[in-house]
PDB file of C-alpha atoms in Angstrom:
ATOM      1  CA  MET A   1     -21.504  69.283  29.826  1.00  0.00           C
ATOM      2  CA  SER A   2     -21.503  69.448  25.771  1.00  0.00           C
ATOM      3  CA  LYS A   3     -23.443  66.776  23.075  1.00  0.00           C
ATOM      4  CA  PHE A   4     -21.751  65.216  20.448  1.00  0.00           C
ATOM      5  CA  ALA A   5     -22.848  62.772  17.607  1.00  0.00           C
ATOM      6  CA  LEU A   6     -20.093  60.886  16.135  1.00  0.00           C
ATOM      7  CA  PHE A   7     -20.917  59.689  12.573  1.00  0.00           C
ATOM      8  CA  PRO A   8     -18.263  57.130  11.029  1.00  0.00           C
ATOM      9  CA  PHE A   9     -18.196  56.547   7.358  1.00  0.00           C
ATOM     10  CA  ARG A  10     -15.641  54.089   6.889  1.00  0.00           C
ATOM     11  CA  GLY A  11     -15.580  50.557   7.944  1.00  0.00           C
ATOM     12  CA  GLU A  12     -12.193  50.046   9.161  1.00  0.00           C
ATOM     13  CA  PRO A  13     -11.618  48.329  12.418  1.00  0.00           C
ATOM     14  CA  LEU A  14      -8.732  50.592  13.576  1.00  0.00           C
ATOM     15  CA  CYS A  15     -10.715  53.839  12.624  1.00  0.00           C
ATOM     16  CA  PHE A  16     -13.686  52.882  14.715  1.00  0.00           C
ATOM     17  CA  ILE A  17     -11.521  51.727  18.080  1.00  0.00           C
ATOM     18  CA  HIS A  18     -11.382  55.600  17.787  1.00  0.00           C
ATOM     19  CA  VAL A  19     -15.293  56.203  17.913  1.00  0.00           C
ATOM     20  CA  LEU A  20     -15.913  53.539  20.562  1.00  0.00           C
ATOM     21  CA  LEU A  21     -12.926  55.366  21.984  1.00  0.00           C
ATOM     22  CA  ASN A  22     -13.947  58.810  22.169  1.00  0.00           C
ATOM     23  CA  VAL A  23     -17.898  57.875  22.819  1.00  0.00           C
ATOM     24  CA  LEU A  24     -16.907  56.486  26.239  1.00  0.00           C
ATOM     25  CA  ASP A  25     -14.293  58.826  27.105  1.00  0.00           C
ATOM     26  CA  MET A  26     -16.762  61.400  26.296  1.00  0.00           C
ATOM     27  CA  ASN A  27     -19.553  59.991  28.349  1.00  0.00           C
ATOM     28  CA  GLU A  28     -17.352  59.090  31.445  1.00  0.00           C
ATOM     29  CA  ARG A  29     -16.295  62.518  31.480  1.00  0.00           C
ATOM     30  CA  GLY A  30     -20.051  64.008  31.505  1.00  0.00           C
ATOM     31  CA  HIS A  31     -20.618  64.633  28.249  1.00  0.00           C
ATOM     32  CA  GLU A  32     -23.731  62.994  25.934  1.00  0.00           C
ATOM     33  CA  ALA A  33     -22.251  61.033  22.837  1.00  0.00           C
ATOM     34  CA  ILE A  34     -23.688  58.684  20.586  1.00  0.00           C
ATOM     35  CA  ILE A  35     -22.297  57.089  17.928  1.00  0.00           C
ATOM     36  CA  VAL A  36     -24.738  57.287  13.997  1.00  0.00           C
ATOM     37  CA  LEU A  37     -23.210  54.668  12.183  1.00  0.00           C
ATOM     38  CA  GLU A  38     -23.184  55.536   8.420  1.00  0.00           C
ATOM     39  CA  GLY A  39     -21.946  54.659   5.042  1.00  0.00           C
ATOM     40  CA  GLU A  40     -19.544  51.139   5.530  1.00  0.00           C
ATOM     41  CA  SER A  41     -19.294  51.326   9.103  1.00  0.00           C
ATOM     42  CA  VAL A  42     -22.769  49.715   9.440  1.00  0.00           C
ATOM     43  CA  THR A  43     -20.483  46.493   8.243  1.00  0.00           C
ATOM     44  CA  LEU A  44     -18.496  46.535  11.279  1.00  0.00           C
ATOM     45  CA  VAL A  45     -21.493  45.878  13.434  1.00  0.00           C
ATOM     46  CA  ALA A  46     -21.187  41.851  12.418  1.00  0.00           C
ATOM     47  CA  LYS A  47     -18.141  41.368  12.784  1.00  0.00           C
ATOM     48  CA  MET A  48     -18.294  43.358  16.339  1.00  0.00           C
ATOM     49  CA  ALA A  49     -21.020  41.212  17.435  1.00  0.00           C
ATOM     50  CA  GLN A  50     -18.562  38.335  17.606  1.00  0.00           C
ATOM     51  CA  GLU A  51     -16.866  37.562  20.689  1.00  0.00           C
ATOM     52  CA  GLY A  52     -13.061  37.442  19.877  1.00  0.00           C
ATOM     53  CA  HIS A  53     -13.582  40.945  17.909  1.00  0.00           C
ATOM     54  CA  MET A  54     -11.061  43.177  18.732  1.00  0.00           C
ATOM     55  CA  LEU A  55     -13.792  45.722  19.110  1.00  0.00           C
ATOM     56  CA  HIS A  56     -16.230  43.393  20.487  1.00  0.00           C
ATOM     57  CA  PRO A  57     -15.287  44.381  23.979  1.00  0.00           C
ATOM     58  CA  LEU A  58     -16.031  48.147  23.315  1.00  0.00           C
ATOM     59  CA  TYR A  59     -18.670  47.663  21.326  1.00  0.00           C
ATOM     60  CA  VAL A  60     -20.782  45.748  23.919  1.00  0.00           C
ATOM     61  CA  LYS A  61     -19.682  48.257  26.247  1.00  0.00           C
ATOM     62  CA  ALA A  62     -21.189  51.202  24.352  1.00  0.00           C
ATOM     63  CA  LYS A  63     -23.899  49.299  23.100  1.00  0.00           C
ATOM     64  CA  ASP A  64     -25.257  48.491  26.872  1.00  0.00           C
ATOM     65  CA  LYS A  65     -24.096  51.976  27.795  1.00  0.00           C
ATOM     66  CA  GLY A  66     -26.907  53.340  25.178  1.00  0.00           C
ATOM     67  CA  HIS A  67     -24.003  55.298  23.263  1.00  0.00           C
ATOM     68  CA  ILE A  68     -25.029  53.848  19.699  1.00  0.00           C
ATOM     69  CA  ALA A  69     -28.075  55.909  18.581  1.00  0.00           C
ATOM     70  CA  GLY A  70     -28.543  53.702  15.480  1.00  0.00           C
ATOM     71  CA  ALA A  71     -27.322  52.626  11.575  1.00  0.00           C
ATOM     72  CA  CYS A  72     -28.154  54.114   8.390  1.00  0.00           C
ATOM     73  CA  LYS A  73     -30.740  52.055   6.996  1.00  0.00           C
ATOM     74  CA  ALA A  74     -30.255  52.853   3.311  1.00  0.00           C
ATOM     75  CA  CYS A  75     -26.496  52.072   3.991  1.00  0.00           C
ATOM     76  CA  SER A  76     -27.396  49.047   5.975  1.00  0.00           C
ATOM     77  CA  ALA A  77     -29.792  48.162   2.688  1.00  0.00           C
ATOM     78  CA  LYS A  78     -27.084  48.522   0.395  1.00  0.00           C
ATOM     79  CA  LEU A  79     -24.188  46.926   2.184  1.00  0.00           C
ATOM     80  CA  LYS A  80     -26.359  43.872   3.192  1.00  0.00           C
ATOM     81  CA  ALA A  81     -26.006  44.648   6.917  1.00  0.00           C
ATOM     82  CA  THR A  82     -29.834  45.241   8.064  1.00  0.00           C
ATOM     83  CA  ASP A  83     -29.904  41.571   9.238  1.00  0.00           C
ATOM     84  CA  ALA A  84     -26.784  42.325  11.513  1.00  0.00           C
ATOM     85  CA  VAL A  85     -28.027  45.540  13.038  1.00  0.00           C
ATOM     86  CA  LEU A  86     -31.564  44.646  13.704  1.00  0.00           C
ATOM     87  CA  ALA A  87     -30.217  41.767  15.381  1.00  0.00           C
ATOM     88  CA  GLU A  88     -28.280  43.510  17.640  1.00  0.00           C
ATOM     89  CA  GLY A  89     -31.219  45.098  18.308  1.00  0.00           C
ATOM     90  CA  LEU A  90     -30.118  48.793  16.868  1.00  0.00           C
ATOM     91  CA  PRO A  91     -32.635  51.209  15.342  1.00  0.00           C
ATOM     92  CA  LEU A  92     -32.510  51.952  11.342  1.00  0.00           C
ATOM     93  CA  LEU A  93     -32.300  55.652  11.183  1.00  0.00           C
ATOM     94  CA  GLU A  94     -33.917  57.154   8.035  1.00  0.00           C
ATOM     95  CA  GLY A  95     -34.946  61.171   8.557  1.00  0.00           C
ATOM     96  CA  MET A  96     -32.943  62.254   5.350  1.00  0.00           C
ATOM     97  CA  SER A  97     -34.049  60.269   2.372  1.00  0.00           C
ATOM     98  CA  GLY A  98     -33.181  56.509   3.799  1.00  0.00           C
ATOM     99  CA  HIS A  99     -30.339  58.172   5.850  1.00  0.00           C
ATOM    100  CA  PRO A 100     -29.759  59.892   9.399  1.00  0.00           C
ATOM    101  CA  SER A 101     -30.126  63.862   9.188  1.00  0.00           C
ATOM    102  CA  MET A 102     -27.397  65.313  10.585  1.00  0.00           C
ATOM    103  CA  ALA A 103     -29.620  68.424  10.744  1.00  0.00           C
ATOM    104  CA  GLU A 104     -31.892  66.536  13.133  1.00  0.00           C
ATOM    105  CA  TYR A 105     -28.856  65.684  15.793  1.00  0.00           C
ATOM    106  CA  VAL A 106     -27.940  69.716  15.492  1.00  0.00           C
ATOM    107  CA  GLU A 107     -31.500  71.081  16.365  1.00  0.00           C
ATOM    108  CA  LYS A 108     -31.505  68.768  19.419  1.00  0.00           C
ATOM    109  CA  GLY A 109     -27.648  70.391  20.410  1.00  0.00           C
ATOM    110  CA  TYR A 110     -25.216  68.122  19.410  1.00  0.00           C
ATOM    111  CA  ALA A 111     -22.113  68.647  17.744  1.00  0.00           C
ATOM    112  CA  ILE A 112     -21.123  66.494  14.708  1.00  0.00           C
ATOM    113  CA  VAL A 113     -17.853  64.822  14.899  1.00  0.00           C
ATOM    114  CA  THR A 114     -17.178  62.733  11.503  1.00  0.00           C
ATOM    115  CA  PHE A 115     -15.061  59.902  11.151  1.00  0.00           C
TER     116      PHE A 115
END
């Protein structure tokens, strides 16, 4: 079993669908994979939380299975996504000057994958 931390930075739904599909597929195949929302991807939380959004079913599935580690605190604040992130029950991650630390995940045995 391998461990992966998927760090999406882009806020484009057609890019993010691959993040969701991969995190679900990796976990279904016995790997441990999580999503760490960074950059503009934090703005997708409010959209994905809405029923009817194209990513909603995959987002809910990944979230319900615990595959979303959280969202960048600094980017959420800068992009005015903090309320949506907290409303969804996602932690704000701030281990490196307000941003999630990739090194922290590497030290826990995760391979980093960026999108």
